[in-house]
Tab-separated table of C-alpha atoms and ligand atoms in Angstrom:
chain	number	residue	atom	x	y	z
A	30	UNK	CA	130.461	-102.988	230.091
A	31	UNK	CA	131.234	-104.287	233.514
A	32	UNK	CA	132.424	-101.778	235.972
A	33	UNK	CA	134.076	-102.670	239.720
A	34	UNK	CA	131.503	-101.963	242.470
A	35	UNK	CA	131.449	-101.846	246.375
A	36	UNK	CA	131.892	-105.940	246.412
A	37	UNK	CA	135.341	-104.842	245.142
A	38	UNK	CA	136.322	-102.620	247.504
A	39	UNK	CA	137.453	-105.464	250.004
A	40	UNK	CA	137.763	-104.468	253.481
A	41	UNK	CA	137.636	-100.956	254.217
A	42	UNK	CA	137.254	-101.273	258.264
A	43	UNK	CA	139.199	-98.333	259.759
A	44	UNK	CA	140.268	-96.814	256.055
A	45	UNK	CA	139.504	-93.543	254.851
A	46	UNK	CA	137.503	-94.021	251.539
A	47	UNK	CA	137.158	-90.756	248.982
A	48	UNK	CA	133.635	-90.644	248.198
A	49	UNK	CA	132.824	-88.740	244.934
A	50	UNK	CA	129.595	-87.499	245.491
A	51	UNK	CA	126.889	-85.117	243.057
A	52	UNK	CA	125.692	-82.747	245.993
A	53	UNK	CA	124.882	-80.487	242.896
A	54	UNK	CA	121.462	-79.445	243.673
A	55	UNK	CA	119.477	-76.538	242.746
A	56	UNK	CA	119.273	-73.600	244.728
A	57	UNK	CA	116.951	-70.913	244.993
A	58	UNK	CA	117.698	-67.864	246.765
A	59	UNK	CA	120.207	-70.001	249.121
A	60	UNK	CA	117.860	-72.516	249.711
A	61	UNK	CA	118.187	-76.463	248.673
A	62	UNK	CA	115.373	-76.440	246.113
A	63	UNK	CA	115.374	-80.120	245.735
A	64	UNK	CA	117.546	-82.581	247.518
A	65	UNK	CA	117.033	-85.595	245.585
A	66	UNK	CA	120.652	-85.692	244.733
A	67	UNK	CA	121.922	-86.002	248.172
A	68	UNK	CA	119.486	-88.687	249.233
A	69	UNK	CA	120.572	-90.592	245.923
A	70	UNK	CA	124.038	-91.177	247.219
A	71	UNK	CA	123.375	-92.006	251.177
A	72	UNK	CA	122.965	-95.743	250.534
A	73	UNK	CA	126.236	-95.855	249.330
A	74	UNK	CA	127.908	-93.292	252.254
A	75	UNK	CA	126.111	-95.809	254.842
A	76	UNK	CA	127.238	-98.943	253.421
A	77	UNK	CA	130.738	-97.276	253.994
A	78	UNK	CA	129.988	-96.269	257.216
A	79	UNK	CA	128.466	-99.474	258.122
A	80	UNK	CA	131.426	-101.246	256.928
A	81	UNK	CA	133.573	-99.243	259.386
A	82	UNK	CA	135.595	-97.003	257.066
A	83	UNK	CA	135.519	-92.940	257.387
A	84	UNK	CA	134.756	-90.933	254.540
A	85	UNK	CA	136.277	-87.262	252.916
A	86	UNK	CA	133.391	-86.465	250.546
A	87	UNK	CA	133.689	-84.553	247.762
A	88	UNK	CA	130.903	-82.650	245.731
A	89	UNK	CA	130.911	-79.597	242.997
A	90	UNK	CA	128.606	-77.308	243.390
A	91	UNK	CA	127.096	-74.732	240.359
A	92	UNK	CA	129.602	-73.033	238.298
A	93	UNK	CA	132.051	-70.725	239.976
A	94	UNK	CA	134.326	-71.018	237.339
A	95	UNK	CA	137.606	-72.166	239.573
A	96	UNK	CA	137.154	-69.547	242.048
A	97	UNK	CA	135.368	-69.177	245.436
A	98	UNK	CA	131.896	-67.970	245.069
A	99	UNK	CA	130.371	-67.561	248.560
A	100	UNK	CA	126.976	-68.521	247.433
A	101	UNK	CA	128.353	-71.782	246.295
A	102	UNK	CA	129.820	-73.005	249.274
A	103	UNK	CA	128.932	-76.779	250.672
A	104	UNK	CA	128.399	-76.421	254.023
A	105	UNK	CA	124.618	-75.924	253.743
A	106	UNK	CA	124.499	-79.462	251.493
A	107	UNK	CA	126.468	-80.852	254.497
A	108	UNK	CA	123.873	-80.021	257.017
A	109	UNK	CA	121.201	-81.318	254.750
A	110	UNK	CA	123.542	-84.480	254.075
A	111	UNK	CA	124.234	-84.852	258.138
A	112	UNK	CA	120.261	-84.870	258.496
A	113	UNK	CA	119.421	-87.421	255.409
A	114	UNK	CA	122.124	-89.985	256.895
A	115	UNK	CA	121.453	-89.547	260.083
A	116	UNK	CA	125.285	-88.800	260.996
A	117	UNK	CA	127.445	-85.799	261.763
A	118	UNK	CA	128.707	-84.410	258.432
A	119	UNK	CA	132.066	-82.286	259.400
A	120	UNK	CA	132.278	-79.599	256.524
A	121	UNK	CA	135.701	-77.616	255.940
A	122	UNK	CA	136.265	-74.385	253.867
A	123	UNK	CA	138.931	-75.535	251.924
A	124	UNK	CA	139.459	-78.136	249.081
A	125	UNK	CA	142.875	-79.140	250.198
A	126	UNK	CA	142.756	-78.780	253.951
A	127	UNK	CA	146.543	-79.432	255.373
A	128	UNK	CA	144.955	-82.080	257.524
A	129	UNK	CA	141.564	-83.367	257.889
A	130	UNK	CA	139.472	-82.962	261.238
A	131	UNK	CA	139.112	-86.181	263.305
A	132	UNK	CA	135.524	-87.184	262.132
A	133	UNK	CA	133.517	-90.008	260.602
A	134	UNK	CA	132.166	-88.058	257.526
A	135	UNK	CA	134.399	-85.366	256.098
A	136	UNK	CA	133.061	-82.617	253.115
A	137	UNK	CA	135.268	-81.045	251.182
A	138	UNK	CA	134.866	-77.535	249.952
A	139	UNK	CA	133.282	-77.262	246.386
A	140	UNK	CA	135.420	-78.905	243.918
A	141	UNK	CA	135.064	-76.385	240.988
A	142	UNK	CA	136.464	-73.441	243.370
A	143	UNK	CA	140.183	-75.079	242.534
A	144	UNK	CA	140.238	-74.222	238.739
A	145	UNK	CA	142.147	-77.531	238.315
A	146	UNK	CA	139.426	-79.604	238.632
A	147	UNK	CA	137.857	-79.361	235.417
A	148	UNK	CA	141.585	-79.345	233.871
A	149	UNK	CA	141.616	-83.006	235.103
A	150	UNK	CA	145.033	-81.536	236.397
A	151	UNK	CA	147.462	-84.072	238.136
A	152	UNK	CA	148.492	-82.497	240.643
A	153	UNK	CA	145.132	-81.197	242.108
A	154	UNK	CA	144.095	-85.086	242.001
A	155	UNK	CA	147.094	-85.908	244.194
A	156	UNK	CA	146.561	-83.566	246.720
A	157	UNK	CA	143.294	-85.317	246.588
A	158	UNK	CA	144.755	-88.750	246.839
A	159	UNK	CA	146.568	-87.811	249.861
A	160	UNK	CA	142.981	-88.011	251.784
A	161	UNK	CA	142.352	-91.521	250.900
A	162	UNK	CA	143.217	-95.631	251.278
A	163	UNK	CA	140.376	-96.421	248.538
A	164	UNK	CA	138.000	-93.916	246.184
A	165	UNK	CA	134.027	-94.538	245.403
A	166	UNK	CA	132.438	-92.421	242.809
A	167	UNK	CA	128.577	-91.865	243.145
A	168	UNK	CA	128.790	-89.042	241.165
A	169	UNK	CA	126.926	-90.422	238.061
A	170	UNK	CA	125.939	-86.932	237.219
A	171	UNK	CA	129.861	-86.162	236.540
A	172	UNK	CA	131.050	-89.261	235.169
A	173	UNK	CA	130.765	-87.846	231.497
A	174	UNK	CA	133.138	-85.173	232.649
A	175	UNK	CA	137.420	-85.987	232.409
A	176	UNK	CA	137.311	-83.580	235.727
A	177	UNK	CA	140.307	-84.497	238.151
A	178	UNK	CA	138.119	-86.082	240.562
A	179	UNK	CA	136.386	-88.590	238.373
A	180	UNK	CA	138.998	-88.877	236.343
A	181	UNK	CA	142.324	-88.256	236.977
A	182	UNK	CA	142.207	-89.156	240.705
A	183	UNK	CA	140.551	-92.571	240.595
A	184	UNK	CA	143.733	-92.987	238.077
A	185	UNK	CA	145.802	-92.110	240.395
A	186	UNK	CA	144.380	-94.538	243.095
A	187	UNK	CA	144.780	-97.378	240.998
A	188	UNK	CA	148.802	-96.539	240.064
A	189	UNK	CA	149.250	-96.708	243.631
A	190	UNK	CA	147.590	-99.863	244.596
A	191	UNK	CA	144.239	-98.291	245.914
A	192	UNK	CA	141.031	-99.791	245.321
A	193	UNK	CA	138.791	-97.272	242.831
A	194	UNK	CA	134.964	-98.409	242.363
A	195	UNK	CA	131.262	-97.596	241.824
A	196	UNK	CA	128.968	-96.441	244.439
A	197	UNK	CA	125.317	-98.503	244.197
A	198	UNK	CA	123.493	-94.957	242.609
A	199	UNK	CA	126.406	-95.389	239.729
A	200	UNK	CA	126.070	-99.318	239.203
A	201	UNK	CA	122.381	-98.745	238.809
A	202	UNK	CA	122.571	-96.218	236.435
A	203	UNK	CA	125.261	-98.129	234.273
A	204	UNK	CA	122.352	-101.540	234.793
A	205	UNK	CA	119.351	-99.624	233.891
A	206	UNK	CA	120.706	-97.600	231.122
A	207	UNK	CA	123.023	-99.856	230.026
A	208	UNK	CA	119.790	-102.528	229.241
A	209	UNK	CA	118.486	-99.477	227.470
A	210	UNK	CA	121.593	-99.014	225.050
A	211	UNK	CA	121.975	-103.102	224.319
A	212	UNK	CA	118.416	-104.414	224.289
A	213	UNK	CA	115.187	-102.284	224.930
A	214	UNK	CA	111.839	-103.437	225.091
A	215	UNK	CA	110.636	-102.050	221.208
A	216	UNK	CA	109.111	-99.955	219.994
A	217	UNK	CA	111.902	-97.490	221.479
A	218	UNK	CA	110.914	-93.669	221.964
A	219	UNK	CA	113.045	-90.763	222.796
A	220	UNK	CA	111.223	-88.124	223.826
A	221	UNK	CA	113.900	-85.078	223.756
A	222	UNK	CA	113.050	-81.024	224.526
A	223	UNK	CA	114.030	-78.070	226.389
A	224	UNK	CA	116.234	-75.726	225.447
A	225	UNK	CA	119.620	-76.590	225.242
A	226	UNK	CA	119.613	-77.629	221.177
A	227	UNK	CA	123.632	-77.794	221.293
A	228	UNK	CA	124.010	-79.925	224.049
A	229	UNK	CA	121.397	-82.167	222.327
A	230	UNK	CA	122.011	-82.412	219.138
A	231	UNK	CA	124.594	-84.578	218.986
A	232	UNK	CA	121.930	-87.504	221.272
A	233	UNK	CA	119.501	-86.727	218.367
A	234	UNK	CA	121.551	-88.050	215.782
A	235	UNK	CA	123.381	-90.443	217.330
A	236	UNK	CA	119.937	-91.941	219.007
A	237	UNK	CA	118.509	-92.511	215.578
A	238	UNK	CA	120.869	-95.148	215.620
A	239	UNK	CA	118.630	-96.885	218.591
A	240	UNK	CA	115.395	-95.770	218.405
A	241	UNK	CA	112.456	-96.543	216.605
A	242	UNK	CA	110.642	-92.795	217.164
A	243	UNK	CA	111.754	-89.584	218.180
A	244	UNK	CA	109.859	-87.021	219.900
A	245	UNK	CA	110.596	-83.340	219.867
A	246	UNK	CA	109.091	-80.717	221.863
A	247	UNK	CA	110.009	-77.999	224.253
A	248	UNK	CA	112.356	-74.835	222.953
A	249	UNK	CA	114.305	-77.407	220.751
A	250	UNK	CA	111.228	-78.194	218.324
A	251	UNK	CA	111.561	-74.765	216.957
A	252	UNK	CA	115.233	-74.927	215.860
A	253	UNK	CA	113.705	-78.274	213.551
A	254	UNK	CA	110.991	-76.528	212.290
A	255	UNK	CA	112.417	-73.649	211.273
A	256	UNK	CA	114.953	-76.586	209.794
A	257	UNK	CA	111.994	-78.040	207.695
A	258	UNK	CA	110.753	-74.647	206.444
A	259	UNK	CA	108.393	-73.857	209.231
A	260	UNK	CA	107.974	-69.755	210.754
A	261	UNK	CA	108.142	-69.765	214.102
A	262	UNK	CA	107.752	-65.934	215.162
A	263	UNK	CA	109.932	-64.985	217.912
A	264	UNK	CA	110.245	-69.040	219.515
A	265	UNK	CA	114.172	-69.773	220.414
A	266	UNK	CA	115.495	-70.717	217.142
A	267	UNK	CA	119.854	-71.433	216.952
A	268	UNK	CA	120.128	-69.907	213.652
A	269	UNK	CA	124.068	-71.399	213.955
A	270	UNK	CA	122.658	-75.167	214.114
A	271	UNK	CA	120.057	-75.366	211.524
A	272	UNK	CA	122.383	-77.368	208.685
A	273	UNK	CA	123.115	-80.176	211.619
A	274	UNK	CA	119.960	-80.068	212.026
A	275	UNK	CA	118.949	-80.644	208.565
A	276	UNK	CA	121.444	-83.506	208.669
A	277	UNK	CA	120.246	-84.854	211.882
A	278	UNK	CA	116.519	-85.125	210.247
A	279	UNK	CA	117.575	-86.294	206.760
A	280	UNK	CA	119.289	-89.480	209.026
A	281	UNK	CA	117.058	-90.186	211.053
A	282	UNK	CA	114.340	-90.570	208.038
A	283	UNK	CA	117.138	-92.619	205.617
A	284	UNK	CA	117.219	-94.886	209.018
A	285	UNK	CA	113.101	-95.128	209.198
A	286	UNK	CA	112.900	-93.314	212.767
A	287	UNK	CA	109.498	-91.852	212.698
A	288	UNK	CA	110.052	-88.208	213.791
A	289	UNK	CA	107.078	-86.154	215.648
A	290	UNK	CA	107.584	-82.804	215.650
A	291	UNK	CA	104.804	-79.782	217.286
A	292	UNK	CA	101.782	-79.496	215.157
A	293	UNK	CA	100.413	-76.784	217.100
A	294	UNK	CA	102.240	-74.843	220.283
A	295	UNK	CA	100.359	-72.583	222.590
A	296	UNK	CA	101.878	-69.337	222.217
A	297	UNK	CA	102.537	-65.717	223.870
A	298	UNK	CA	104.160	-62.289	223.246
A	299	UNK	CA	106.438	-62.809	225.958
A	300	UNK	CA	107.573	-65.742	228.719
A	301	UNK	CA	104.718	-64.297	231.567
A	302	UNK	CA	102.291	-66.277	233.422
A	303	UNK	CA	100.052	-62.943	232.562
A	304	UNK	CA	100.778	-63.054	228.879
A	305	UNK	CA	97.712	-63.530	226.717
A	306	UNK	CA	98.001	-66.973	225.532
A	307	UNK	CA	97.054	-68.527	221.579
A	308	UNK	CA	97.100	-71.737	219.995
A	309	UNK	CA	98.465	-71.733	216.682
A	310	UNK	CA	100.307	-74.063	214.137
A	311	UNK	CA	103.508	-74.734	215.324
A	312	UNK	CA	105.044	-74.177	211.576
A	313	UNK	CA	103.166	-70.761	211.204
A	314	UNK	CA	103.649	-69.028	214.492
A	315	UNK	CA	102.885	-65.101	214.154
A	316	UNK	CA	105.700	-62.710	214.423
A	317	UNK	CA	105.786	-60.911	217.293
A	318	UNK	CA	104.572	-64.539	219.033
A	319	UNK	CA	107.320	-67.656	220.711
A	320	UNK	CA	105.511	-70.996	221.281
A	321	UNK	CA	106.236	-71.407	225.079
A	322	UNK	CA	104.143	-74.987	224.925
A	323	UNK	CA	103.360	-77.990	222.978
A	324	UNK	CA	99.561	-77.244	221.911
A	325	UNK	CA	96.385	-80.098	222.155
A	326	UNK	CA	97.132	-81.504	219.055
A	327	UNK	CA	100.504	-82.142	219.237
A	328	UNK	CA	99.495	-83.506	222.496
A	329	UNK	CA	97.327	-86.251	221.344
A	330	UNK	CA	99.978	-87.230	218.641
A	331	UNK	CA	102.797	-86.898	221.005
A	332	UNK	CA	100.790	-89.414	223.710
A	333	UNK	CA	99.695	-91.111	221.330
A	334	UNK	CA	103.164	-92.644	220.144
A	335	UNK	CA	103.923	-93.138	223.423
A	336	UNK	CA	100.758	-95.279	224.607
A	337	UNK	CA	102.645	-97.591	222.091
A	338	UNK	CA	105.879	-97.663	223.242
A	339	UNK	CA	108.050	-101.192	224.448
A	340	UNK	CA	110.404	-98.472	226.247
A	341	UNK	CA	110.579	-94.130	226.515
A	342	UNK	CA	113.397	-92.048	227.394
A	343	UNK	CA	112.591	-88.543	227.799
A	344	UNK	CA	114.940	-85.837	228.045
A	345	UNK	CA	113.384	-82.112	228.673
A	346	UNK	CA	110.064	-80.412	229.572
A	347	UNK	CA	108.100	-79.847	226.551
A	348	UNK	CA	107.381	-76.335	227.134
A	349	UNK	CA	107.909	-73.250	229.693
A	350	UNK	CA	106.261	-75.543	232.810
A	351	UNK	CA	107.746	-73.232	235.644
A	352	UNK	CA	104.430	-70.970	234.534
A	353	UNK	CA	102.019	-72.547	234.550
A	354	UNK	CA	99.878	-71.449	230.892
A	355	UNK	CA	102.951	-73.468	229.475
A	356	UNK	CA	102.905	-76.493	232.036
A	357	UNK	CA	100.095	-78.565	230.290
A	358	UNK	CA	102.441	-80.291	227.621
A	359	UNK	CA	105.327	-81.375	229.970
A	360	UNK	CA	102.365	-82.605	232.451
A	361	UNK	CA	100.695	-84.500	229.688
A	362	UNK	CA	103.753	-86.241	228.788
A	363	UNK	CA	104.903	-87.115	232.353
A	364	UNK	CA	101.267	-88.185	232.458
A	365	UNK	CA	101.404	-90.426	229.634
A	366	UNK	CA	104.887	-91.979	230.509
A	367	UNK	CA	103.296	-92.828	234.422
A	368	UNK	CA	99.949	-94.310	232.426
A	369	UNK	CA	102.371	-96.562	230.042
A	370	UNK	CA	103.334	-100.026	230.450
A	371	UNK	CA	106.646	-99.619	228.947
A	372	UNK	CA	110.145	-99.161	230.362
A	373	UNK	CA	109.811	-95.542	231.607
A	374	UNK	CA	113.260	-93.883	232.057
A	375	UNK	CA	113.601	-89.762	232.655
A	376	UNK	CA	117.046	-87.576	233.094
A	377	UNK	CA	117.265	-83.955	233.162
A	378	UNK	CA	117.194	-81.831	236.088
A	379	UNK	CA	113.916	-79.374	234.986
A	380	UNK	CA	112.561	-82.660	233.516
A	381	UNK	CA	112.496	-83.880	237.232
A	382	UNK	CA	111.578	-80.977	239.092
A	383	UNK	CA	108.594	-80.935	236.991
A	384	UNK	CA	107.717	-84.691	237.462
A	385	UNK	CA	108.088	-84.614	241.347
A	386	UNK	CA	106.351	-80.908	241.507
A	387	UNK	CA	102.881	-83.158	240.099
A	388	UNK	CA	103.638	-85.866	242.262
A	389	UNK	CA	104.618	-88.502	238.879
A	390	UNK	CA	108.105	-89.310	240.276
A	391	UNK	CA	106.971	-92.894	241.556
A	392	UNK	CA	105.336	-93.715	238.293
A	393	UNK	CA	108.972	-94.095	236.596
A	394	UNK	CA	110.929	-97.350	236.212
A	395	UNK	CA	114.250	-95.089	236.928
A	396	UNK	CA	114.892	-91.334	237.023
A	397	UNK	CA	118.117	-90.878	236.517
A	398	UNK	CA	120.483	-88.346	238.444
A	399	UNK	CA	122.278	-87.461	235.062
A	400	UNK	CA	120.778	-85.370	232.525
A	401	UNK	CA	123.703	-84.659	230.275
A	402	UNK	CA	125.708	-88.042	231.412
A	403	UNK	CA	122.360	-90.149	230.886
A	404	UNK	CA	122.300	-88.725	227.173
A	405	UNK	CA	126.040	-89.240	226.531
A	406	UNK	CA	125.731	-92.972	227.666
A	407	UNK	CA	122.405	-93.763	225.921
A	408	UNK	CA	124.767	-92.781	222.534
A	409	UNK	CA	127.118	-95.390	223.633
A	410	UNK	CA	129.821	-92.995	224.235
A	411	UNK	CA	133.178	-94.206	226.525
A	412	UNK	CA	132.435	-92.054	229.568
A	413	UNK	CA	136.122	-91.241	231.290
A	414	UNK	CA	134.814	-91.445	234.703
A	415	UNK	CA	133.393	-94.907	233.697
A	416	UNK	CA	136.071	-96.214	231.659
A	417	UNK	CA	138.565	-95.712	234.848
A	418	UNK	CA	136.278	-98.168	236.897
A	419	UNK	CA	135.964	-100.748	233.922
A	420	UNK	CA	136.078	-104.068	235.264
A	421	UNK	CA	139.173	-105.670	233.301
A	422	UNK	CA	139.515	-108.344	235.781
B	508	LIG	P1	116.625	-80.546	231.477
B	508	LIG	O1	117.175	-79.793	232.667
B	508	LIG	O2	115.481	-81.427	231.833
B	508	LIG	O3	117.706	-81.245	230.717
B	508	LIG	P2	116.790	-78.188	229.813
B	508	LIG	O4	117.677	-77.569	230.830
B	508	LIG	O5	117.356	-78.536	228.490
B	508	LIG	O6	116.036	-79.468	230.450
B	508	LIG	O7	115.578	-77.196	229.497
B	508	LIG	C1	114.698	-76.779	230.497
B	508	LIG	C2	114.227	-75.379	230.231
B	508	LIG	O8	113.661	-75.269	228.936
B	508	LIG	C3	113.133	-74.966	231.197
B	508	LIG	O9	113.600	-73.912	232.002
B	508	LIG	C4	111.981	-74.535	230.286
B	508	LIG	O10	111.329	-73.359	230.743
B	508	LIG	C5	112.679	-74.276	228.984
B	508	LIG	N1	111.788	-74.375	227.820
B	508	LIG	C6	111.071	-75.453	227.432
B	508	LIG	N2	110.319	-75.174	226.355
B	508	LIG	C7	110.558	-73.888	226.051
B	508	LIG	C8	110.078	-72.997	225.027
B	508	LIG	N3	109.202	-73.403	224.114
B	508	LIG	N4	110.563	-71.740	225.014
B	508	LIG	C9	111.457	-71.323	225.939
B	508	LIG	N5	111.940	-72.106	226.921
B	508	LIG	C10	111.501	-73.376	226.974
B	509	LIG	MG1	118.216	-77.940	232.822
């Protein structure tokens, strides 16, 4: 798939250009905990700029749920922004100001206040429209979304004769993981964990279609296990998924995917740093015990595939790594992917924090800014905020 990008934007000297942006960081306690996001989408604001258009940018920010939460406010992501690119950043307090203040680089209020954005609602996207002579989405992190301003906005541009297109972070992401999807180095790993099993599941089966071995740690291994007849104590277990995953498993073996599941998982009464710590077999965990990490065994296997590996995506810390008795697994791994010669590619937002927190970031061929739209790509899904920017030409 071919998508339109900034050498299609023509001349945009003196225009006004919406810039979708992901200025979704995380925050802790008010504080930017990581501002890799913002950085990721400056080259694109100062090719703009350098070009000679203005820009309204235009972020969401957490979940308020289509109403103003203080706490979620942009203005502190606009100072941060202002200081990355090295240019006033003019932040306003609403969505849909009546007019926009005289200034190079306009932000927007949080997107997700309006509840309309993530109705994709028409309306919302025109007030938007009014803003702009051309639209760039950067926002790879939202493209999986049909949200009004990935989706029905850039729509809307293009109806009226406007220019819509990529930003550079976006076209990279659709390069890299797009080689991934049509023609990866083999053998192929996925290396998937955390704990959202619900969001994943449907990137386990559907990458059993691609891959040559699968790799599952983190929170998610135990919903498999308990699958294939394991006891895993008091580990996170979604009792409501089991039979998918069943399915999931049976396919991936009819299509000769080797799977690697936790042999052993170092386990605790409770998620505390202070908790007294055990390794046990990950299929025979003691009640009253959850296995918070991937244990030494299952980290030799697990390394072990990948030392092999033509190309690895990995999806998800392999265990609990914000305390650090469960941080050994999801270091190992990040470890193993920087030693590897293969085609390293990482997504997920904890997956990240816990790569850059041991300094490992640099040791990846791409880290991508999407967690949930890197999966949804990688199973060769139509994205919406994609498809709009298709190149039909
Ligand atoms: P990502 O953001 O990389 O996509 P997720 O959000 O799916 O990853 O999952 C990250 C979370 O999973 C982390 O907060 C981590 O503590 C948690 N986690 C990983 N393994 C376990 C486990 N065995 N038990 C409980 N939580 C876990
Ligand atoms: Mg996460």
């Amino acid at each position: 798939m071919a998508i339109r990008t900034l050498d299609a934007l023509g001349d945009v000297a003196g225009a006004r250009v919406f810039l979708r942006a992901d200025l979704n960081v995380p925050l802790r306690d008010g504080v930017i905990a990581d501002d890799a996001r913002i950085a990721a989408v400056v080259p694109t604001a100062r090719e703009l700029l350098d070009r000679g258009a203005r820009l309204v940018v235009a972020s969401h920010l957490g979940r308020p749920k289509g109403k103003v939460v203080d706490d979620l406010r942009l203005a502190p992501v606009g100072r941060a922004l202002a200081e990355l690119l090295g240019t006033a950043v003019t932040s306003v307090e609403e969505i849909t100001p009546a007019s926009l203040p005289d200034a190079d680089v306009v932000l927007l209020e949080n997107l997700r206040f309006d509840p309309r954005e993530e109705t994709n609602d028409v309306s919302f996207a025109g007030a938007l429209a009014e803003y702009a002579d051309a639209y760039v989405d950067d926002a790879f992190g939202a493209v999986h979304r049909a949200h009004a301003s990935v989706a029905a906005l850039p729509e809307l541009m293009l109806a009226s004769g406007r220019r819509a297109v990529a930003g550079s972070l976006v076209e990279r992401e659709v390069e890299v993981l797009g080689r991934l999807l049509r023609d990866p180095a083999r053998p192929f790993v996925a290396i998937l964990g955390g704990a959202k099993v619900s969001d994943k599941l449907g990137v386990i089966a559907s990458l059993t279609e691609r891959v040559d071995v699968l790799v599952i740690g983190g929170a998610m291994a135990f919903t498999l296990i308990t699958a294939e007849g394991g006891k895993v104590g008091s580990s996170l277990v979604e009792d409501d998924r089991i039979d998918d995953v069943k399915e999931a498993l049976a396919t991936a073996r009819r299509r000769d995917v080797a799977v690697h599941l936790p042999v052993d998982v170092v386990a605790a009464p409770e998620i505390e740093a202070t908790a007294p710590t055990e390794v046990v077999a990950a299929d025979a965990v003691p009640e009253g015990l959850m296995g918070l990490d991937i244990g030494p065994a299952t980290i030799c296997a697990f390394t072990d595939a990948l030392a092999r590996a033509g190309s690895i995506l990995w999806n998800g810390p392999m265990g609990v790594f914000e305390l650090e008795p469960f941080a050994r697994g999801t270091r190992a791994i990040a470890q193993a992917c920087a030693d590897s010669d293969a085609f390293t590619v990482v997504g997920g937002g904890d997956s990240l924090a816990a790569i850059r927190r041991d300094g490992l970031a640099g040791a990846f061929d791409h880290l991508s800014t999407g967690g949930g739209a890197s999966l949804e790509f990688l199973e060769g899904r139509r994205l919406p905020g994609l498809a709009i920017l298709e190149d039909d030409a």
